[in-house]
Short mmCIF file of N, CA, C and O in Angstrom, two decimals:
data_model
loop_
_atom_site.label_atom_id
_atom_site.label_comp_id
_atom_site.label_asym_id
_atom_site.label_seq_id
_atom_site.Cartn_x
_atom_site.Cartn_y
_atom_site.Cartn_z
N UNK Z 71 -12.34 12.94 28.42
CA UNK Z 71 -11.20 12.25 27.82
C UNK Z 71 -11.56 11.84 26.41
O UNK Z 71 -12.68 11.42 26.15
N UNK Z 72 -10.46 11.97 25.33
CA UNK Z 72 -11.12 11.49 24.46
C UNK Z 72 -10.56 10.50 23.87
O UNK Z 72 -9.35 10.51 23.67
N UNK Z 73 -11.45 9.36 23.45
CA UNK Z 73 -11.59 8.33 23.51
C UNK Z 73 -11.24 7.93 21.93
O UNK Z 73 -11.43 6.72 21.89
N UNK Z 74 -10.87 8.32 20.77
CA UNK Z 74 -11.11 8.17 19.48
C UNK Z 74 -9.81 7.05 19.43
O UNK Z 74 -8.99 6.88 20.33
N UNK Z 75 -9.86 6.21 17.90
CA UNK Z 75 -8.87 5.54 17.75
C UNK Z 75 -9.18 5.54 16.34
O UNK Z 75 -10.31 5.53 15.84
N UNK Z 76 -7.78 5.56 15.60
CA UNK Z 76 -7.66 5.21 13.98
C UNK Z 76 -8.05 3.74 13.80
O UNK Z 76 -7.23 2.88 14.13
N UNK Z 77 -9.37 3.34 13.27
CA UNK Z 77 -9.65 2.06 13.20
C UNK Z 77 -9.35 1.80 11.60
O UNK Z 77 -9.86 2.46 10.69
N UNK Z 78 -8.11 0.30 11.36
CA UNK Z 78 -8.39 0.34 9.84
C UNK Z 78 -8.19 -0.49 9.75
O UNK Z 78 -7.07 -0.84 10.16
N UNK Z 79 -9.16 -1.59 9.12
CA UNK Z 79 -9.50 -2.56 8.19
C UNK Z 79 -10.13 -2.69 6.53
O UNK Z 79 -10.26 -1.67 5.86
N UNK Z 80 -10.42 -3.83 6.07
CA UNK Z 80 -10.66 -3.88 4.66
C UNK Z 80 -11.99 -4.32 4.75
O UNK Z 80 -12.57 -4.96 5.62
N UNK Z 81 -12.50 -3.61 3.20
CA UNK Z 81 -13.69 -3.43 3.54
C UNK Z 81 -14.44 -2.76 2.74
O UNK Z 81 -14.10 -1.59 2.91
N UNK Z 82 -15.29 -2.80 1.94
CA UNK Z 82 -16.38 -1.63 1.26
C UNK Z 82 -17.02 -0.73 2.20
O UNK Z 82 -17.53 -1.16 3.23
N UNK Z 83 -17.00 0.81 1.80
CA UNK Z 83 -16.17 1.42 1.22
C UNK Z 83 -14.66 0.76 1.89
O UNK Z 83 -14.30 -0.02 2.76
N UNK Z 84 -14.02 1.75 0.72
CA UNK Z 84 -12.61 1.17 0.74
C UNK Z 84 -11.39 1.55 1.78
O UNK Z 84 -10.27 2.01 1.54
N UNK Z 85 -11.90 1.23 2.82
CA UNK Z 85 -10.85 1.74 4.07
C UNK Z 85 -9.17 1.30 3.99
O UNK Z 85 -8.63 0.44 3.28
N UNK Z 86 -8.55 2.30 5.07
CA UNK Z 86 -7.42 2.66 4.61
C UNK Z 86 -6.90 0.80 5.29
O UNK Z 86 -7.42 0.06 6.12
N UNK Z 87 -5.79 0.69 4.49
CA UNK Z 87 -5.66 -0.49 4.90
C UNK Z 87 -4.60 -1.02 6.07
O UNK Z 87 -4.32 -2.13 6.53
N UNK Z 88 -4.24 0.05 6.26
CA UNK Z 88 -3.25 -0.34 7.82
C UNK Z 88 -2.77 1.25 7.79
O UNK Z 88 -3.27 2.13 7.10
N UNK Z 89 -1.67 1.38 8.72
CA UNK Z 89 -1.57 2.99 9.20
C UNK Z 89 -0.56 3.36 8.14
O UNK Z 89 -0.18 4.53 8.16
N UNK Z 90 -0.02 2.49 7.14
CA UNK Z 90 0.99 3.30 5.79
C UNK Z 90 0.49 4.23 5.23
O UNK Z 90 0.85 5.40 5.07
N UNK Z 91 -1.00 3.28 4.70
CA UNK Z 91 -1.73 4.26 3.81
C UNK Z 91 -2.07 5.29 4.36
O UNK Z 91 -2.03 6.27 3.62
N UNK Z 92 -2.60 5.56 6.00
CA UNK Z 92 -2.44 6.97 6.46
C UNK Z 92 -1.26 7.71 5.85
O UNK Z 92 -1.08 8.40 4.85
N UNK Z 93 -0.73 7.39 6.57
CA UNK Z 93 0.54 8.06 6.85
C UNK Z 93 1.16 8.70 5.08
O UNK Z 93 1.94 9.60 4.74
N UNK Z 94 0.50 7.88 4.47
CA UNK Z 94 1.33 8.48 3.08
C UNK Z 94 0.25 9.23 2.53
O UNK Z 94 0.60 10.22 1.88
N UNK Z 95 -0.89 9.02 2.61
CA UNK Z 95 -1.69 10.09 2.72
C UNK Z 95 -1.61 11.55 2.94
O UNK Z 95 -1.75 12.52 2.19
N UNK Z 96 -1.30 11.39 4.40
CA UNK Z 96 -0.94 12.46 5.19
C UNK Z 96 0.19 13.38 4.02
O UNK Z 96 0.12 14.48 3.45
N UNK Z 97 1.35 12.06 4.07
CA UNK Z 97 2.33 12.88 2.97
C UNK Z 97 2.41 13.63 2.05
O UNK Z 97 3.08 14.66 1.95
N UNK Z 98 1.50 13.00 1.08
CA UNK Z 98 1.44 13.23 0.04
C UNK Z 98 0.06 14.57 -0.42
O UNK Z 98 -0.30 15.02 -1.51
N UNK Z 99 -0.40 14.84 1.06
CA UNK Z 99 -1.26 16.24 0.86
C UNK Z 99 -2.73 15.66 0.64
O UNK Z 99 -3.67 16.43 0.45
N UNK Z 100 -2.88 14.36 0.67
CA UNK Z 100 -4.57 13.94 -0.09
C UNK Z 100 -5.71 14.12 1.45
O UNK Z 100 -6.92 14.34 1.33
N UNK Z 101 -5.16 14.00 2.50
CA UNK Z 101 -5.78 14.37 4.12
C UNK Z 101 -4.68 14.89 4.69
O UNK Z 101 -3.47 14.90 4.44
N UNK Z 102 -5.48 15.36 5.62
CA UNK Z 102 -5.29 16.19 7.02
C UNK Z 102 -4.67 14.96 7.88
O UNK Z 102 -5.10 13.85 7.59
N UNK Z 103 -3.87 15.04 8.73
CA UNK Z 103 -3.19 14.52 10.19
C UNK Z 103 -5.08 14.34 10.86
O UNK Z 103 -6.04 15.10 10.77
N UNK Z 104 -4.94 13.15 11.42
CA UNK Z 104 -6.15 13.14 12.61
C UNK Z 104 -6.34 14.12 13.29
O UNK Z 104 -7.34 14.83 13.18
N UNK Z 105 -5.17 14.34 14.30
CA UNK Z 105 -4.84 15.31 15.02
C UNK Z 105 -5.84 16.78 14.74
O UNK Z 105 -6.76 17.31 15.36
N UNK Z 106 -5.08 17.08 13.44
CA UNK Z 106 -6.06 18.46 13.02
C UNK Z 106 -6.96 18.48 12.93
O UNK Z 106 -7.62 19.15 13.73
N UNK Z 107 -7.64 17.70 11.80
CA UNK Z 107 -9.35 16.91 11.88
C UNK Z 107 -9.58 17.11 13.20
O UNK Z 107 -9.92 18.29 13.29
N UNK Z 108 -9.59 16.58 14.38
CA UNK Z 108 -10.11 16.66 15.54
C UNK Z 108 -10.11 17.92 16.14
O UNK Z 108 -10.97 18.06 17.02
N UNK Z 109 -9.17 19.15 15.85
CA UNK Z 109 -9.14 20.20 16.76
C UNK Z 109 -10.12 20.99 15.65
O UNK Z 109 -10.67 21.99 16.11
N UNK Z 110 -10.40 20.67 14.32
CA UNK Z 110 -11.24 21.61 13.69
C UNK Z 110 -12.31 21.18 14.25
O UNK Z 110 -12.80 21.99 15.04
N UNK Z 111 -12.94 20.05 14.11
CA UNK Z 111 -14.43 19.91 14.07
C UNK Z 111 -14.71 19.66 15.67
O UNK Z 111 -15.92 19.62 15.89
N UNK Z 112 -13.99 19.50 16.71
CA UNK Z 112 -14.79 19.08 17.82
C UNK Z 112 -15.34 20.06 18.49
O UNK Z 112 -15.72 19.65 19.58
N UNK Z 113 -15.57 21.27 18.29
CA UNK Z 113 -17.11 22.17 18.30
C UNK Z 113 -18.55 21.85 17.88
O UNK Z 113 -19.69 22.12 18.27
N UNK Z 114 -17.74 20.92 16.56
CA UNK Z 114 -19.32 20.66 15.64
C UNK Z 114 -19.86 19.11 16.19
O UNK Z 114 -20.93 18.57 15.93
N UNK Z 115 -19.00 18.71 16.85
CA UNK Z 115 -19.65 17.30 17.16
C UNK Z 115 -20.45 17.20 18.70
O UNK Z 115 -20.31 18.07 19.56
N UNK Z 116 -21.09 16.31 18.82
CA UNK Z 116 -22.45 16.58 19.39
C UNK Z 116 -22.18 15.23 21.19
O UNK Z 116 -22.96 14.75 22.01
N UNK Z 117 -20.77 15.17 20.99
CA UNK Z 117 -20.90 14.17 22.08
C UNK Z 117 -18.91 14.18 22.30
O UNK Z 117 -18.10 15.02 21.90
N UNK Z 118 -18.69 12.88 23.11
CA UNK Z 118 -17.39 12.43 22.96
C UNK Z 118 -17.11 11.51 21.35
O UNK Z 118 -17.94 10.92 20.65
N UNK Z 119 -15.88 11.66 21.17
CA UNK Z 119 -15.48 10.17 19.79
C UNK Z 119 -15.01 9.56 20.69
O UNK Z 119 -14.35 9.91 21.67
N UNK Z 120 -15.60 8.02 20.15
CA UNK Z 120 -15.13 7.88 20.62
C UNK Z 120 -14.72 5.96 19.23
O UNK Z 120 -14.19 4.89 19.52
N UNK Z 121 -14.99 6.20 18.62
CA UNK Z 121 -13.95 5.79 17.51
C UNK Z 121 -13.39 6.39 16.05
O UNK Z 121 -13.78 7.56 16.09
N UNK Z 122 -13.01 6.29 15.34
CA UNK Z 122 -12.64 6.60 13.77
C UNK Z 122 -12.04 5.80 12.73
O UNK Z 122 -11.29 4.82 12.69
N UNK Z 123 -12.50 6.35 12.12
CA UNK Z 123 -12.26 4.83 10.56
C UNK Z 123 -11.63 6.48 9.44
O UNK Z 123 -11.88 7.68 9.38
N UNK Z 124 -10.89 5.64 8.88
CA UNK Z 124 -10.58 6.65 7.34
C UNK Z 124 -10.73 5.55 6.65
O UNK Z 124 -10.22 4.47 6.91
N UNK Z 125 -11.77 5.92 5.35
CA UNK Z 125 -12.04 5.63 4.08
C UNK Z 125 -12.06 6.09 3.18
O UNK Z 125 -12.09 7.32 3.21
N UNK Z 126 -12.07 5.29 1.65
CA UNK Z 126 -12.04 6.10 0.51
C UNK Z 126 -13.48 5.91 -0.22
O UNK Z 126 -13.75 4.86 -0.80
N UNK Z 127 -14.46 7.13 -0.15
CA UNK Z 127 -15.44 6.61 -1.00
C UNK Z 127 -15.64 7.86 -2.48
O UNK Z 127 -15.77 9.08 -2.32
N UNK Z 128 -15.63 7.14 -3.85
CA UNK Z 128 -16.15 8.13 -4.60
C UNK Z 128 -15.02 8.53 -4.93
O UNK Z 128 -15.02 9.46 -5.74
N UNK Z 129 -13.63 7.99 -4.44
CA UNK Z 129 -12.46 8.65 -4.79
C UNK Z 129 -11.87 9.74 -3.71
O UNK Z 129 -10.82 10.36 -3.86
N UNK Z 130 -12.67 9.85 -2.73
CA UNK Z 130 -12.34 11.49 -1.67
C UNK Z 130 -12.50 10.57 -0.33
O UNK Z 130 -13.51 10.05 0.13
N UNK Z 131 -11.43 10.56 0.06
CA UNK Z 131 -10.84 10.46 1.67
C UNK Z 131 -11.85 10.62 2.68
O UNK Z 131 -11.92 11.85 2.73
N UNK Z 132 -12.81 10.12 3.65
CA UNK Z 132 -13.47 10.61 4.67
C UNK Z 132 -13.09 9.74 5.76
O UNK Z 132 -13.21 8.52 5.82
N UNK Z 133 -12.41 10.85 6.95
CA UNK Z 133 -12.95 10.12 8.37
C UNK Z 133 -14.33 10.08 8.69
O UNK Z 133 -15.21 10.83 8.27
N UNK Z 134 -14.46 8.99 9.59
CA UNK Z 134 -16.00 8.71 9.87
C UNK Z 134 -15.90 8.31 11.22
O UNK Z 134 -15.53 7.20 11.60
N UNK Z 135 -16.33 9.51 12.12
CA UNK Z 135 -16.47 9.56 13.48
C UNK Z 135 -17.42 8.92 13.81
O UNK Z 135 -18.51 9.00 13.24
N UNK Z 136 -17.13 8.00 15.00
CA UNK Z 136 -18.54 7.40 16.40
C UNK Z 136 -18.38 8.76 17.02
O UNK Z 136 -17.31 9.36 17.06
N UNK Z 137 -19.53 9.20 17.51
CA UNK Z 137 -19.53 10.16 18.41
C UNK Z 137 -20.86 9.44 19.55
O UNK Z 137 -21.85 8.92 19.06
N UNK Z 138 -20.68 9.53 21.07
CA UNK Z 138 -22.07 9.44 22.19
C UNK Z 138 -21.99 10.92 22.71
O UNK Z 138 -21.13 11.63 23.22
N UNK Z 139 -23.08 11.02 22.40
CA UNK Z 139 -23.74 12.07 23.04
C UNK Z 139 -24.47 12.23 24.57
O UNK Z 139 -25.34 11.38 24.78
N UNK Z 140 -24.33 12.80 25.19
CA UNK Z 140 -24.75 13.40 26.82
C UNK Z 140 -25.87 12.12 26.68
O UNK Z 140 -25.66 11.18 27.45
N UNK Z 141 -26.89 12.01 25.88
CA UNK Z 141 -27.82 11.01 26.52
C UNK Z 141 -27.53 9.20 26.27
O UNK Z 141 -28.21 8.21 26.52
N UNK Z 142 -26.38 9.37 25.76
CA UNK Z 142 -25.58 8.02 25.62
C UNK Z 142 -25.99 7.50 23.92
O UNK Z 142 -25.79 6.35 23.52
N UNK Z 143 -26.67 8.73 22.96
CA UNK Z 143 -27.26 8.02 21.38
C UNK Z 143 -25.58 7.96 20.59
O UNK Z 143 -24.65 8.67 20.97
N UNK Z 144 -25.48 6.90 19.38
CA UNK Z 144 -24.66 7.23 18.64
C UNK Z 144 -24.91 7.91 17.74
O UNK Z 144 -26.03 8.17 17.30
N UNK Z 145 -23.51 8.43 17.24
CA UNK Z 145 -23.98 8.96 15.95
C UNK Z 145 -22.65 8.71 14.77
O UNK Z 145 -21.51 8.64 15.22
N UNK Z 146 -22.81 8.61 13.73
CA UNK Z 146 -22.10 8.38 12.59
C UNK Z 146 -21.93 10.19 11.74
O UNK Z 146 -22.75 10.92 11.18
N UNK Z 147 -20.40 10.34 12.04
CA UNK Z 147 -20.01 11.58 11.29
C UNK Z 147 -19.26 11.67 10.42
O UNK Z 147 -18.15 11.19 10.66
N UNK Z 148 -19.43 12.12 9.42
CA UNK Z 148 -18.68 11.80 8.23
C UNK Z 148 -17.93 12.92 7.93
O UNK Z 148 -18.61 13.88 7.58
N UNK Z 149 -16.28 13.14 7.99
CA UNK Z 149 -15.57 14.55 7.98
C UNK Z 149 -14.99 14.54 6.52
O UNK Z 149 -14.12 13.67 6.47
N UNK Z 150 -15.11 15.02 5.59
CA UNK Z 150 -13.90 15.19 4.20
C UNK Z 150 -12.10 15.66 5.04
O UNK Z 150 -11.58 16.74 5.34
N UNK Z 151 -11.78 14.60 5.13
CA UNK Z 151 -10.11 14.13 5.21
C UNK Z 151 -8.78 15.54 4.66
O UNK Z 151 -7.66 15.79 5.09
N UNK Z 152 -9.62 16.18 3.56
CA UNK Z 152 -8.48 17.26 3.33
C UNK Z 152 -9.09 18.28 3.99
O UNK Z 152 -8.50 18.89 4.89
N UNK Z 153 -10.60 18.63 3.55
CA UNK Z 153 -10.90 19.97 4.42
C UNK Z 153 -11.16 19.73 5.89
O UNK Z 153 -11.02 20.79 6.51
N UNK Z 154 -11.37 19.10 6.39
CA UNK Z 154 -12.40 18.97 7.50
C UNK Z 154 -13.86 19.79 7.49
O UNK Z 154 -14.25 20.65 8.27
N UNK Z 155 -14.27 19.43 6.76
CA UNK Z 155 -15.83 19.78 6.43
C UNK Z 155 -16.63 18.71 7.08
O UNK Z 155 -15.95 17.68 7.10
N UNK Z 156 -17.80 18.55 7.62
CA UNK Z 156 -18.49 17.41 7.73
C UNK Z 156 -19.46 17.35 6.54
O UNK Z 156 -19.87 18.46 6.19
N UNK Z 157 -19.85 16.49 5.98
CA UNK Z 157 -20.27 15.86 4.96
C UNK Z 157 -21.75 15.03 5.39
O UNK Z 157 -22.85 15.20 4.86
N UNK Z 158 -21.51 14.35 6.21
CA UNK Z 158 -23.46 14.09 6.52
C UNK Z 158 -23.06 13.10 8.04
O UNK Z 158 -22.17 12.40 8.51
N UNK Z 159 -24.17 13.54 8.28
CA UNK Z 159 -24.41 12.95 10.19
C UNK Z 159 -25.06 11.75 10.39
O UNK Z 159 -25.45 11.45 9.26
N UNK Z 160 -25.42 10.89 11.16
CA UNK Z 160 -26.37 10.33 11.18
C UNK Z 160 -26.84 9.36 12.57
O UNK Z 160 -26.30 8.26 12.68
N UNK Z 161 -27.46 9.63 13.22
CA UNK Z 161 -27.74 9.11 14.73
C UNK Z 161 -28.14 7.47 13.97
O UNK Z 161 -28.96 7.15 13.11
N UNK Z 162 -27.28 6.80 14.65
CA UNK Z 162 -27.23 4.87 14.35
C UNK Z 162 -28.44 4.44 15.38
O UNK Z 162 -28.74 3.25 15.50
#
């Protein structure tokens, strides 16, 4: 089951600040729908999500996946928001 949720609060980096700024995001072409993000990369991820944050760092949009993995480790995934590229990993 998967477990992910659009988490958004304020905050350095500069997270999205409630679901508008998604959503006009989305609109306006600067990211991808969650939705898609998730059907691209969940090959590349290494467990269940089982949260998500969108932020702005550097000026470029990144979701930033919780992922647990089979032996219960976290990990911190960082996706670029228009491509769905992952951008850097990191077991917490």
């Amino acid at each position: 089951m998967l477990a992910a949720a659009l988490l958004i609060a304020g905050g350095a980096p500069a997270l999205a600040r409630d679901h508008d700024d998604a959503r006009r995001a989305v609109e306006a072409g600067e990211i991808r729908p969650l939705a898609d993000i998730l059907n691209t990369v969940k090959g590349k991820l290494p467990g269940e999500v089982v949260g998500v944050k969108l932020e702005r760092e550097a000026g470029a949009w990144l979701y930033e996946f919780r992922v647990v993995d089979e032996k219960g480790r976290l990990f911190e995934i960082h996706i670029d928001a228009r491509s769905g590229e992952v951008e850097r990993a990191k077991e917490k």
